[in-house]
mmCIF file of C-alpha atoms in Angstrom:
data_model
loop_
_atom_site.group_PDB
_atom_site.id
_atom_site.type_symbol
_atom_site.label_atom_id
_atom_site.label_comp_id
_atom_site.label_asym_id
_atom_site.label_seq_id
_atom_site.Cartn_x
_atom_site.Cartn_y
_atom_site.Cartn_z
ATOM 1 C CA LEU A 1 -7.121 5.149 10.629
ATOM 2 C CA SER A 2 -7.635 8.681 12.926
ATOM 3 C CA HIS A 3 -4.183 9.469 12.165
ATOM 4 C CA VAL A 4 -4.095 8.821 8.467
ATOM 5 C CA ALA A 5 -7.430 11.022 8.423
ATOM 6 C CA ASN A 6 -6.371 13.737 10.853
ATOM 7 C CA THR A 7 -3.033 13.983 8.629
ATOM 8 C CA ALA A 8 -4.961 13.984 5.097
ATOM 9 C CA HIS A 9 -7.036 16.855 6.636
ATOM 10 C CA LYS A 10 -3.829 18.913 7.286
ATOM 11 C CA GLN A 11 -2.495 18.458 4.140
ATOM 12 C CA ARG A 12 -5.636 18.764 2.039
ATOM 13 C CA GLY A 13 -3.600 21.936 0.396
ATOM 14 C CA TRP A 14 -1.728 19.698 -1.449
ATOM 15 C CA LEU A 15 -4.485 18.834 -3.799
ATOM 16 C CA ASP A 16 -6.085 22.229 -4.202
ATOM 17 C CA ILE A 17 -7.511 22.821 -7.629
ATOM 18 C CA LYS A 18 -6.224 26.210 -8.087
ATOM 19 C CA SER A 19 -2.708 26.222 -6.132
ATOM 20 C CA GLY A 20 -2.330 22.295 -4.725
ATOM 21 C CA GLU A 21 1.558 21.640 -5.279
ATOM 22 C CA LEU A 22 0.534 17.965 -6.710
ATOM 23 C CA LEU A 23 -2.593 18.936 -8.909
ATOM 24 C CA SER A 24 -2.262 21.861 -9.935
ATOM 25 C CA PRO A 25 0.834 21.450 -12.004
ATOM 26 C CA VAL A 26 -0.851 18.550 -13.724
ATOM 27 C CA LEU A 27 -3.938 20.541 -14.619
ATOM 28 C CA VAL A 28 -2.726 21.345 -18.203
ATOM 29 C CA PRO A 29 -2.879 19.915 -21.582
ATOM 30 C CA ARG A 30 -0.406 16.627 -21.240
ATOM 31 C CA GLN A 31 -0.328 15.148 -25.009
ATOM 32 C CA ILE A 32 2.635 13.292 -25.657
ATOM 33 C CA GLY A 33 5.952 15.775 -26.159
ATOM 34 C CA SER A 34 4.087 18.803 -24.869
ATOM 35 C CA PRO A 35 5.536 21.435 -22.464
ATOM 36 C CA GLY A 36 2.659 20.241 -19.852
ATOM 37 C CA TYR A 37 3.772 16.451 -20.621
ATOM 38 C CA GLN A 38 7.021 17.015 -19.862
ATOM 39 C CA ALA A 39 6.346 19.111 -16.446
ATOM 40 C CA ALA A 40 4.179 15.994 -15.566
ATOM 41 C CA GLN A 41 7.055 13.924 -15.605
ATOM 42 C CA ASP A 42 9.368 16.242 -14.192
ATOM 43 C CA LEU A 43 6.725 16.441 -11.144
ATOM 44 C CA ILE A 44 6.259 12.783 -10.773
ATOM 45 C CA VAL A 45 9.986 12.124 -10.342
ATOM 46 C CA THR A 46 11.018 14.824 -8.433
ATOM 47 C CA THR A 47 8.410 13.987 -5.784
ATOM 48 C CA LEU A 48 8.936 10.564 -5.938
ATOM 49 C CA SER A 49 12.674 10.573 -5.989
ATOM 50 C CA GLN A 50 12.776 12.558 -2.969
ATOM 51 C CA LEU A 51 10.864 10.405 -1.178
ATOM 52 C CA GLY A 52 13.317 7.724 -1.739
ATOM 53 C CA TYR A 53 11.347 5.802 -4.581
ATOM 54 C CA ALA A 54 13.520 4.212 -7.061
ATOM 55 C CA ILE A 55 12.888 5.704 -10.511
ATOM 56 C CA SER A 56 12.936 3.687 -13.796
ATOM 57 C CA TRP A 57 12.003 4.369 -17.274
ATOM 58 C CA ASP A 58 10.368 2.162 -19.889
ATOM 59 C CA ASN A 59 11.269 4.175 -23.249
ATOM 60 C CA PHE A 60 9.856 2.723 -26.179
ATOM 61 C CA THR A 61 8.870 4.058 -30.118
ATOM 62 C CA THR A 62 5.615 2.431 -31.083
ATOM 63 C CA SER A 63 3.580 2.657 -34.426
ATOM 64 C CA THR A 64 0.279 4.844 -34.383
ATOM 65 C CA PRO A 65 -2.409 6.030 -36.704
ATOM 66 C CA ILE A 66 0.026 9.435 -36.914
ATOM 67 C CA GLY A 67 2.933 7.534 -37.269
ATOM 68 C CA ASP A 68 5.940 6.672 -34.833
ATOM 69 C CA VAL A 69 5.939 8.030 -31.544
ATOM 70 C CA LYS A 70 8.186 7.956 -28.748
ATOM 71 C CA MET A 71 6.645 7.381 -25.326
ATOM 72 C CA ALA A 72 7.800 6.638 -21.547
ATOM 73 C CA ASN A 73 6.088 4.692 -18.866
ATOM 74 C CA ILE A 74 7.259 5.775 -15.458
ATOM 75 C CA ILE A 75 8.038 3.336 -12.654
ATOM 76 C CA ALA A 76 8.538 4.700 -9.013
ATOM 77 C CA THR A 77 9.462 1.657 -6.608
ATOM 78 C CA LYS A 78 9.934 1.929 -2.703
ATOM 79 C CA ASN A 79 12.406 -0.804 -1.216
ATOM 80 C CA PRO A 80 12.530 -2.502 -5.128
ATOM 81 C CA SER A 81 14.309 -5.592 -3.164
ATOM 82 C CA ALA A 82 10.646 -6.606 -1.597
ATOM 83 C CA ALA A 83 9.508 -9.933 -2.683
ATOM 84 C CA LYS A 84 5.898 -8.564 -3.581
ATOM 85 C CA ARG A 85 4.659 -5.052 -4.806
ATOM 86 C CA LEU A 86 1.138 -3.271 -4.164
ATOM 87 C CA ILE A 87 1.191 -1.173 -7.364
ATOM 88 C CA LEU A 88 -0.813 2.305 -7.673
ATOM 89 C CA SER A 89 -1.013 3.403 -11.234
ATOM 90 C CA ALA A 90 -2.825 5.785 -13.889
ATOM 91 C CA HIS A 91 -2.152 7.177 -17.125
ATOM 92 C CA TYR A 92 -0.388 10.461 -17.181
ATOM 93 C CA GLU A 93 -0.608 11.701 -20.768
ATOM 94 C CA SER A 94 -3.826 13.499 -22.152
ATOM 95 C CA LYS A 95 -5.814 13.200 -25.264
ATOM 96 C CA ILE A 96 -5.595 14.978 -28.462
ATOM 97 C CA VAL A 97 -8.725 16.492 -28.834
ATOM 98 C CA PRO A 98 -9.759 18.469 -32.095
ATOM 99 C CA GLY A 99 -10.627 22.393 -31.533
ATOM 100 C CA GLY A 100 -8.609 23.107 -28.693
ATOM 101 C CA GLU A 101 -6.444 22.031 -25.577
ATOM 102 C CA PHE A 102 -7.671 18.980 -23.718
ATOM 103 C CA ILE A 103 -6.410 19.022 -20.530
ATOM 104 C CA GLY A 104 -7.892 15.886 -18.791
ATOM 105 C CA ALA A 105 -8.410 17.049 -15.282
ATOM 106 C CA THR A 106 -10.227 13.848 -14.411
ATOM 107 C CA ASP A 107 -8.845 11.711 -17.049
ATOM 108 C CA SER A 108 -6.159 11.633 -15.380
ATOM 109 C CA ALA A 109 -4.596 14.515 -13.751
ATOM 110 C CA VAL A 110 -6.440 13.683 -10.634
ATOM 111 C CA PRO A 111 -5.357 10.410 -10.335
ATOM 112 C CA VAL A 112 -1.838 11.068 -10.711
ATOM 113 C CA ALA A 113 -2.172 13.756 -8.288
ATOM 114 C CA MET A 114 -3.625 11.255 -5.831
ATOM 115 C CA MET A 115 -0.922 8.887 -6.433
ATOM 116 C CA LEU A 116 1.759 11.039 -5.242
ATOM 117 C CA ASP A 117 -0.251 12.591 -2.492
ATOM 118 C CA ILE A 118 -0.716 9.000 -1.117
ATOM 119 C CA ALA A 119 3.267 8.600 -1.721
ATOM 120 C CA LYS A 120 4.072 11.887 0.235
ATOM 121 C CA GLY A 121 1.298 11.731 2.746
ATOM 122 C CA LEU A 122 2.497 8.268 4.154
ATOM 123 C CA ALA A 123 6.248 8.632 3.640
ATOM 124 C CA THR A 124 6.836 8.473 7.049
ATOM 125 C CA LEU A 125 4.911 5.391 7.880
ATOM 126 C CA ILE A 126 6.121 3.618 4.994
ATOM 127 C CA ASP A 127 9.722 4.476 5.559
ATOM 128 C CA GLN A 128 8.834 3.025 9.425
ATOM 129 C CA GLN A 129 7.493 -0.270 7.495
ATOM 130 C CA SER A 130 9.651 -2.941 8.888
ATOM 131 C CA SER A 131 8.520 -6.111 6.741
ATOM 132 C CA THR A 132 10.619 -6.556 3.493
ATOM 133 C CA ASP A 133 7.719 -8.539 2.108
ATOM 134 C CA ILE A 134 5.694 -6.077 0.070
ATOM 135 C CA SER A 135 6.413 -2.608 -0.909
ATOM 136 C CA LEU A 136 4.517 0.180 -3.016
ATOM 137 C CA GLN A 137 5.171 0.650 -6.451
ATOM 138 C CA MET A 138 3.709 3.379 -8.673
ATOM 139 C CA VAL A 139 3.398 3.311 -12.196
ATOM 140 C CA PHE A 140 2.444 6.162 -14.449
ATOM 141 C CA PHE A 141 1.303 5.063 -18.192
ATOM 142 C CA ASP A 142 2.128 6.741 -21.299
ATOM 143 C CA GLY A 143 -0.394 6.435 -24.530
ATOM 144 C CA GLU A 144 -3.408 5.212 -22.799
ATOM 145 C CA GLU A 145 -5.658 7.463 -24.966
ATOM 146 C CA ALA A 146 -6.576 6.207 -28.799
ATOM 147 C CA PHE A 147 -5.026 8.934 -31.384
ATOM 148 C CA GLU A 148 -8.204 8.238 -33.861
ATOM 149 C CA GLN A 149 -10.758 6.061 -32.577
ATOM 150 C CA TRP A 150 -10.124 3.420 -29.771
ATOM 151 C CA THR A 151 -9.507 -0.123 -30.937
ATOM 152 C CA LEU A 152 -7.243 -3.066 -29.490
ATOM 153 C CA ALA A 153 -4.477 -1.568 -31.338
ATOM 154 C CA ASP A 154 -5.173 2.404 -31.340
ATOM 155 C CA SER A 155 -5.034 2.571 -27.470
ATOM 156 C CA ILE A 156 -3.232 1.278 -24.141
ATOM 157 C CA TYR A 157 0.281 1.762 -25.858
ATOM 158 C CA GLY A 158 2.274 2.030 -22.804
ATOM 159 C CA SER A 159 0.453 -0.727 -20.369
ATOM 160 C CA ARG A 160 0.670 -3.236 -23.389
ATOM 161 C CA HIS A 161 4.311 -2.607 -23.826
ATOM 162 C CA LEU A 162 4.697 -2.526 -20.083
ATOM 163 C CA ALA A 163 2.643 -5.939 -19.460
ATOM 164 C CA GLU A 164 4.765 -7.565 -22.297
ATOM 165 C CA PHE A 165 8.141 -6.502 -20.969
ATOM 166 C CA TRP A 166 7.405 -7.394 -17.214
ATOM 167 C CA GLU A 167 6.333 -10.706 -18.348
ATOM 168 C CA ARG A 168 9.797 -11.801 -19.378
ATOM 169 C CA SER A 169 12.172 -9.348 -17.638
ATOM 170 C CA PRO A 170 12.294 -7.762 -13.864
ATOM 171 C CA ASP A 171 12.359 -3.993 -13.704
ATOM 172 C CA SER A 172 15.439 -2.108 -13.623
ATOM 173 C CA ALA A 173 15.193 -0.833 -10.281
ATOM 174 C CA THR A 174 14.648 -4.268 -8.930
ATOM 175 C CA VAL A 175 18.005 -5.713 -10.690
ATOM 176 C CA ALA A 176 20.026 -2.715 -9.274
ATOM 177 C CA ALA A 177 18.614 -3.762 -5.551
ATOM 178 C CA LEU A 178 19.194 -7.162 -5.796
ATOM 179 C CA SER A 179 22.784 -6.951 -7.274
ATOM 180 C CA ASP A 180 23.973 -9.963 -5.986
ATOM 181 C CA VAL A 181 21.006 -12.318 -7.643
ATOM 182 C CA LYS A 182 22.228 -14.110 -10.768
ATOM 183 C CA GLU A 183 18.970 -14.910 -12.069
ATOM 184 C CA HIS A 184 15.969 -12.487 -11.655
ATOM 185 C CA ARG A 185 12.427 -13.703 -12.148
ATOM 186 C CA PRO A 186 10.177 -11.241 -14.293
ATOM 187 C CA GLU A 187 8.852 -8.645 -12.478
ATOM 188 C CA LEU A 188 5.215 -9.413 -12.939
ATOM 189 C CA GLU A 189 5.737 -12.415 -10.565
ATOM 190 C CA ARG A 190 6.266 -9.850 -8.034
ATOM 191 C CA VAL A 191 3.006 -8.092 -8.240
ATOM 192 C CA ASP A 192 0.376 -8.964 -5.513
ATOM 193 C CA LEU A 193 -2.342 -6.129 -6.684
ATOM 194 C CA MET A 194 -2.518 -3.649 -9.136
ATOM 195 C CA VAL A 195 -4.812 -0.816 -8.623
ATOM 196 C CA LEU A 196 -5.775 1.258 -11.836
ATOM 197 C CA MET A 197 -7.438 4.700 -11.078
ATOM 198 C CA ASP A 198 -9.044 6.659 -13.868
ATOM 199 C CA LEU A 199 -11.937 9.345 -14.304
ATOM 200 C CA ILE A 200 -11.641 10.569 -10.700
ATOM 201 C CA GLY A 201 -12.335 14.031 -9.372
ATOM 202 C CA ALA A 202 -16.067 14.734 -10.540
ATOM 203 C CA SER A 203 -19.157 15.141 -8.472
ATOM 204 C CA ASN A 204 -20.780 12.549 -9.830
ATOM 205 C CA ASN A 205 -18.288 9.753 -9.363
ATOM 206 C CA MET A 206 -19.341 6.394 -8.313
ATOM 207 C CA PHE A 207 -17.181 3.033 -8.518
ATOM 208 C CA THR A 208 -18.382 -0.543 -8.947
ATOM 209 C CA ALA A 209 -16.680 -3.943 -8.753
ATOM 210 C CA LEU A 210 -15.846 -4.224 -12.436
ATOM 211 C CA GLN A 211 -13.472 -7.320 -11.968
ATOM 212 C CA VAL A 212 -14.703 -10.364 -10.653
ATOM 213 C CA PRO A 213 -11.343 -12.039 -9.361
ATOM 214 C CA THR A 214 -10.620 -8.517 -6.932
ATOM 215 C CA ALA A 215 -14.767 -8.185 -5.828
ATOM 216 C CA GLU A 216 -14.028 -9.387 -2.566
ATOM 217 C CA LEU A 217 -11.318 -7.063 -2.449
ATOM 218 C CA PHE A 218 -14.004 -4.180 -3.281
ATOM 219 C CA MET A 219 -16.226 -4.847 -0.652
ATOM 220 C CA GLN A 220 -13.297 -4.625 1.624
ATOM 221 C CA LEU A 221 -12.880 -1.197 0.172
ATOM 222 C CA SER A 222 -16.500 -0.495 0.731
ATOM 223 C CA GLU A 223 -16.363 -1.898 4.172
ATOM 224 C CA LEU A 224 -13.436 0.795 4.953
ATOM 225 C CA GLU A 225 -15.087 3.619 3.160
ATOM 226 C CA ASN A 226 -18.033 2.987 5.558
ATOM 227 C CA ARG A 227 -16.216 3.047 8.627
ATOM 228 C CA LEU A 228 -14.689 6.827 7.563
ATOM 229 C CA LEU A 229 -17.922 7.714 6.587
ATOM 230 C CA GLY A 230 -19.117 6.501 10.162
ATOM 231 C CA ALA A 231 -16.638 8.612 11.787
ATOM 232 C CA GLY A 232 -17.061 11.838 9.812
ATOM 233 C CA TYR A 233 -13.750 11.845 7.841
ATOM 234 C CA ILE A 234 -15.739 11.810 4.022
ATOM 235 C CA SER A 235 -18.849 13.009 3.130
ATOM 236 C CA ARG A 236 -20.644 10.268 1.173
ATOM 237 C CA ASN A 237 -20.269 6.789 -0.309
ATOM 238 C CA TYR A 238 -18.387 6.275 -3.274
ATOM 239 C CA MET A 239 -18.551 2.374 -3.837
ATOM 240 C CA ASN A 240 -21.646 0.869 -5.071
ATOM 241 C CA THR A 241 -22.197 -2.393 -4.149
ATOM 242 C CA LYS A 242 -25.142 -3.049 -5.551
ATOM 243 C CA ILE A 243 -24.255 -3.603 -8.709
ATOM 244 C CA PRO A 244 -23.155 -7.208 -9.039
ATOM 245 C CA PRO A 245 -19.322 -7.646 -9.496
ATOM 246 C CA GLY A 246 -18.131 -7.969 -13.479
ATOM 247 C CA ALA A 247 -21.723 -6.699 -14.412
ATOM 248 C CA GLY A 248 -19.875 -4.301 -16.474
ATOM 249 C CA GLY A 249 -16.536 -3.867 -17.753
ATOM 250 C CA VAL A 250 -14.370 -0.953 -19.173
ATOM 251 C CA ASP A 251 -11.562 -0.947 -21.576
ATOM 252 C CA ASP A 252 -8.204 0.562 -19.866
ATOM 253 C CA ASP A 253 -4.731 0.183 -18.652
ATOM 254 C CA HIS A 254 -5.789 -3.075 -16.800
ATOM 255 C CA ARG A 255 -6.328 -5.033 -19.814
ATOM 256 C CA PRO A 256 -2.880 -6.502 -20.742
ATOM 257 C CA PHE A 257 -2.276 -7.480 -16.974
ATOM 258 C CA VAL A 258 -5.564 -9.139 -16.488
ATOM 259 C CA GLN A 259 -4.473 -11.301 -19.558
ATOM 260 C CA ARG A 260 -1.491 -12.055 -17.700
ATOM 261 C CA ASN A 261 -3.652 -13.333 -14.530
ATOM 262 C CA ILE A 262 -2.468 -10.326 -12.533
ATOM 263 C CA PRO A 263 -5.047 -9.461 -10.133
ATOM 264 C CA VAL A 264 -6.464 -5.686 -10.616
ATOM 265 C CA LEU A 265 -8.739 -3.383 -8.593
ATOM 266 C CA HIS A 266 -10.048 -1.275 -11.398
ATOM 267 C CA LEU A 267 -11.194 2.243 -9.854
ATOM 268 C CA ILE A 268 -12.941 4.220 -12.880
ATOM 269 C CA SER A 269 -16.000 6.157 -12.498
ATOM 270 C CA THR A 270 -19.154 4.563 -13.870
ATOM 271 C CA PRO A 271 -21.060 6.661 -15.151
ATOM 272 C CA PHE A 272 -18.163 8.237 -16.668
ATOM 273 C CA PRO A 273 -18.230 12.058 -15.837
ATOM 274 C CA GLN A 274 -20.057 14.446 -18.067
ATOM 275 C CA VAL A 275 -17.104 16.283 -19.320
ATOM 276 C CA TRP A 276 -15.456 12.941 -20.374
ATOM 277 C CA HIS A 277 -13.219 13.615 -23.611
ATOM 278 C CA SER A 278 -14.567 17.318 -23.891
ATOM 279 C CA LEU A 279 -12.775 19.931 -23.596
ATOM 280 C CA ALA A 280 -14.710 20.997 -20.259
ATOM 281 C CA ASP A 281 -12.947 18.250 -18.750
ATOM 282 C CA ASN A 282 -10.986 21.123 -16.902
ATOM 283 C CA ALA A 283 -10.394 22.368 -13.223
ATOM 284 C CA ASP A 284 -14.118 23.831 -13.495
ATOM 285 C CA ALA A 285 -15.096 19.955 -13.634
ATOM 286 C CA LEU A 286 -13.615 19.217 -10.429
ATOM 287 C CA ASN A 287 -15.034 18.819 -6.958
ATOM 288 C CA ALA A 288 -12.631 19.632 -4.122
ATOM 289 C CA THR A 289 -14.512 17.308 -1.348
ATOM 290 C CA VAL A 290 -14.570 14.145 -3.574
ATOM 291 C CA ILE A 291 -11.077 14.629 -4.441
ATOM 292 C CA ALA A 292 -10.325 14.857 -0.926
ATOM 293 C CA ASP A 293 -12.608 12.032 -0.144
ATOM 294 C CA MET A 294 -11.064 9.694 -2.517
ATOM 295 C CA SER A 295 -7.323 11.001 -1.308
ATOM 296 C CA LEU A 296 -8.257 9.763 2.004
ATOM 297 C CA ILE A 297 -9.978 6.541 1.167
ATOM 298 C CA MET A 298 -7.048 5.351 -0.935
ATOM 299 C CA ARG A 299 -4.690 6.404 1.665
ATOM 300 C CA SER A 300 -6.473 4.753 4.211
ATOM 301 C CA PHE A 301 -6.359 1.446 1.847
ATOM 302 C CA VAL A 302 -2.865 1.543 0.749
ATOM 303 C CA ALA A 303 -2.067 1.921 4.858
ATOM 304 C CA SER A 304 -4.141 -1.008 5.711
ATOM 305 C CA TYR A 305 -2.630 -3.213 2.626
ATOM 306 C CA LEU A 306 0.597 -3.001 3.749
ATOM 307 C CA GLN A 307 -0.069 -3.387 7.505
ATOM 308 C CA LEU A 308 1.687 -0.099 8.296
ATOM 309 C CA ASN A 309 2.553 0.166 11.704
ATOM 310 C CA ILE A 310 0.635 3.310 13.175
ATOM 311 C CA ASP A 311 1.478 3.994 17.055
ATOM 312 C CA GLU A 312 -1.307 6.025 18.184
ATOM 313 C CA GLY A 313 1.034 7.282 20.927
ATOM 314 C CA ASP A 314 3.572 8.596 18.409
ATOM 315 C CA SER A 315 1.290 9.989 16.121
ATOM 316 C CA GLY A 316 -0.467 12.197 18.741
ATOM 317 C CA LYS A 317 2.592 13.952 19.562
ATOM 318 C CA ALA A 318 2.674 14.944 15.843
ATOM 319 C CA GLU A 319 -0.724 16.276 15.964
ATOM 320 C CA SER A 320 -1.753 19.643 17.569
ATOM 321 C CA GLU A 321 -4.038 19.924 20.344
ATOM 322 C CA SER A 322 -6.635 21.632 18.571
ATOM 323 C CA THR A 323 -6.628 19.190 15.618
ATOM 324 C CA GLN A 324 -6.792 15.871 18.253
ATOM 325 C CA ALA A 325 -10.062 17.903 20.213
ATOM 326 C CA ASP A 326 -11.831 19.001 16.816
ATOM 327 C CA SER A 327 -11.383 15.382 15.289
ATOM 328 C CA PRO A 328 -13.281 12.057 15.628
ATOM 329 C CA THR A 329 -11.573 9.526 17.749
ATOM 330 C CA SER A 330 -13.850 6.362 17.417
ATOM 331 C CA ALA A 331 -12.715 5.053 14.232
ATOM 332 C CA PRO A 332 -11.409 0.914 14.164
ATOM 333 C CA THR A 333 -8.077 0.387 12.640
ATOM 334 C CA ILE A 334 -8.616 -1.203 9.146
ATOM 335 C CA ASP A 335 -6.947 -3.983 8.588
ATOM 336 C CA ILE A 336 -7.476 -5.719 4.999
ATOM 337 C CA ALA A 337 -6.353 -9.196 6.510
ATOM 338 C CA ALA A 338 -9.188 -9.094 9.381
ATOM 339 C CA LEU A 339 -11.536 -8.157 6.939
ATOM 340 C CA SER A 340 -10.890 -11.155 4.996
ATOM 341 C CA ASP A 341 -11.175 -13.150 7.893
ATOM 342 C CA THR A 342 -14.534 -11.582 8.601
ATOM 343 C CA VAL A 343 -15.934 -12.544 5.154
ATOM 344 C CA PHE A 344 -14.478 -16.219 5.862
ATOM 345 C CA ILE A 345 -16.560 -16.482 8.787
ATOM 346 C CA GLY A 346 -19.546 -15.348 7.250
ATOM 347 C CA ARG A 347 -19.572 -17.666 4.337
ATOM 348 C CA LEU A 348 -18.834 -20.276 7.017
ATOM 349 C CA LEU A 349 -22.094 -19.472 9.050
ATOM 350 C CA VAL A 350 -24.058 -19.336 5.827
ATOM 351 C CA ALA A 351 -22.459 -22.979 4.951
ATOM 352 C CA LEU A 352 -23.574 -24.167 8.323
ATOM 353 C CA LEU A 353 -26.734 -22.600 8.188
ATOM 354 C CA VAL A 354 -27.602 -24.308 4.500
ATOM 355 C CA VAL A 355 -25.999 -27.732 6.354
ATOM 356 C CA ALA A 356 -28.788 -27.537 9.432
ATOM 357 C CA SER A 357 -31.341 -26.415 6.925
ATOM 358 C CA THR A 358 -30.781 -29.378 4.715
ATOM 359 C CA TYR A 359 -30.760 -31.972 7.785
ATOM 360 C CA MET A 360 -34.242 -30.488 8.979
ATOM 361 C CA LEU A 361 -35.541 -31.115 5.907
ATOM 362 C CA VAL A 362 -34.454 -34.590 5.296
ATOM 363 C CA THR A 363 -35.696 -35.427 8.784
ATOM 364 C CA MET A 364 -39.196 -34.120 8.437
ATOM 365 C CA PHE A 365 -39.092 -36.038 5.220
ATOM 366 C CA TRP A 366 -38.199 -39.432 6.681
ATOM 367 C CA ASN A 367 -40.551 -38.495 9.660
ATOM 368 C CA ARG A 368 -43.235 -38.023 7.446
ATOM 369 C CA ARG A 369 -42.549 -41.222 5.283
ATOM 370 C CA ALA A 370 -42.596 -43.411 8.883
#
């Protein structure tokens, strides 16, 4: 954890609001077909190609209230021959808003930049990953925003198209990587977990467990966050565990995947940022500390989920002496599997207490009768 945190601190400039190489280029209007939209595509493909991700495109034309529109989902897969996928996802286009050029800094320029930051920041560790069981896959959805008013039909065009395609077919990168396989299973069968990020970067960001099936995983994410906070690596808590899982729901790109029984961890700020779907959702609406905190939380989550092997001895060689001296060193390594074991043990203890209490009550009852 300390290695991931210290590395992220040194690379914080990548997400600088004014000049960050991964964030600044997408803080522009990105309506479908616009120069900013094409620039976002170029940034995504160039960055991830250089990191060794296999790029595939899901190009399609769909009917919308303004006529037929060409769209393109971008899929980037590390080690596409792996059996399972951890998917990070967000939409990359921005909404058409009357009266001006809508940027969508929180919606969803920051999530896109965070995904690139995670891939680049963990690149060395991912390259050293010995297991071929699970790999990191990044999905950048097109057409999430409604053209007129949000309905089941006028929204999430890209995710609906990709979920339907993957339900029956493998991704082209998977086919290329497994060229010796005659029959490929549908790509959805390879998905272990999808994480969908949206509306991130505003000062009031808070997140709740919106999906009941992944509520336990959200609690593990909260525990990871608490350890980062306790070690002094982040400024505050963002995961709200006081609200019961599934108490609220937000329609988003996860819908067609949930309908196909894919587990989704939906990280969308609730409440929404105050600038939501307004022209004020620009660079001025962003909080640099929130972006840095959320990026570190998600870097740590991915490293834990993928069980990346972090050799503290080797990592220390890459750190400067001054950075090591000034950084907290007591934070434990986060392990998602270990957290699951902890949850199981806790539940077992509760069950044993219930059994013991019931036995005592029954014994008292029969003693009184006697």
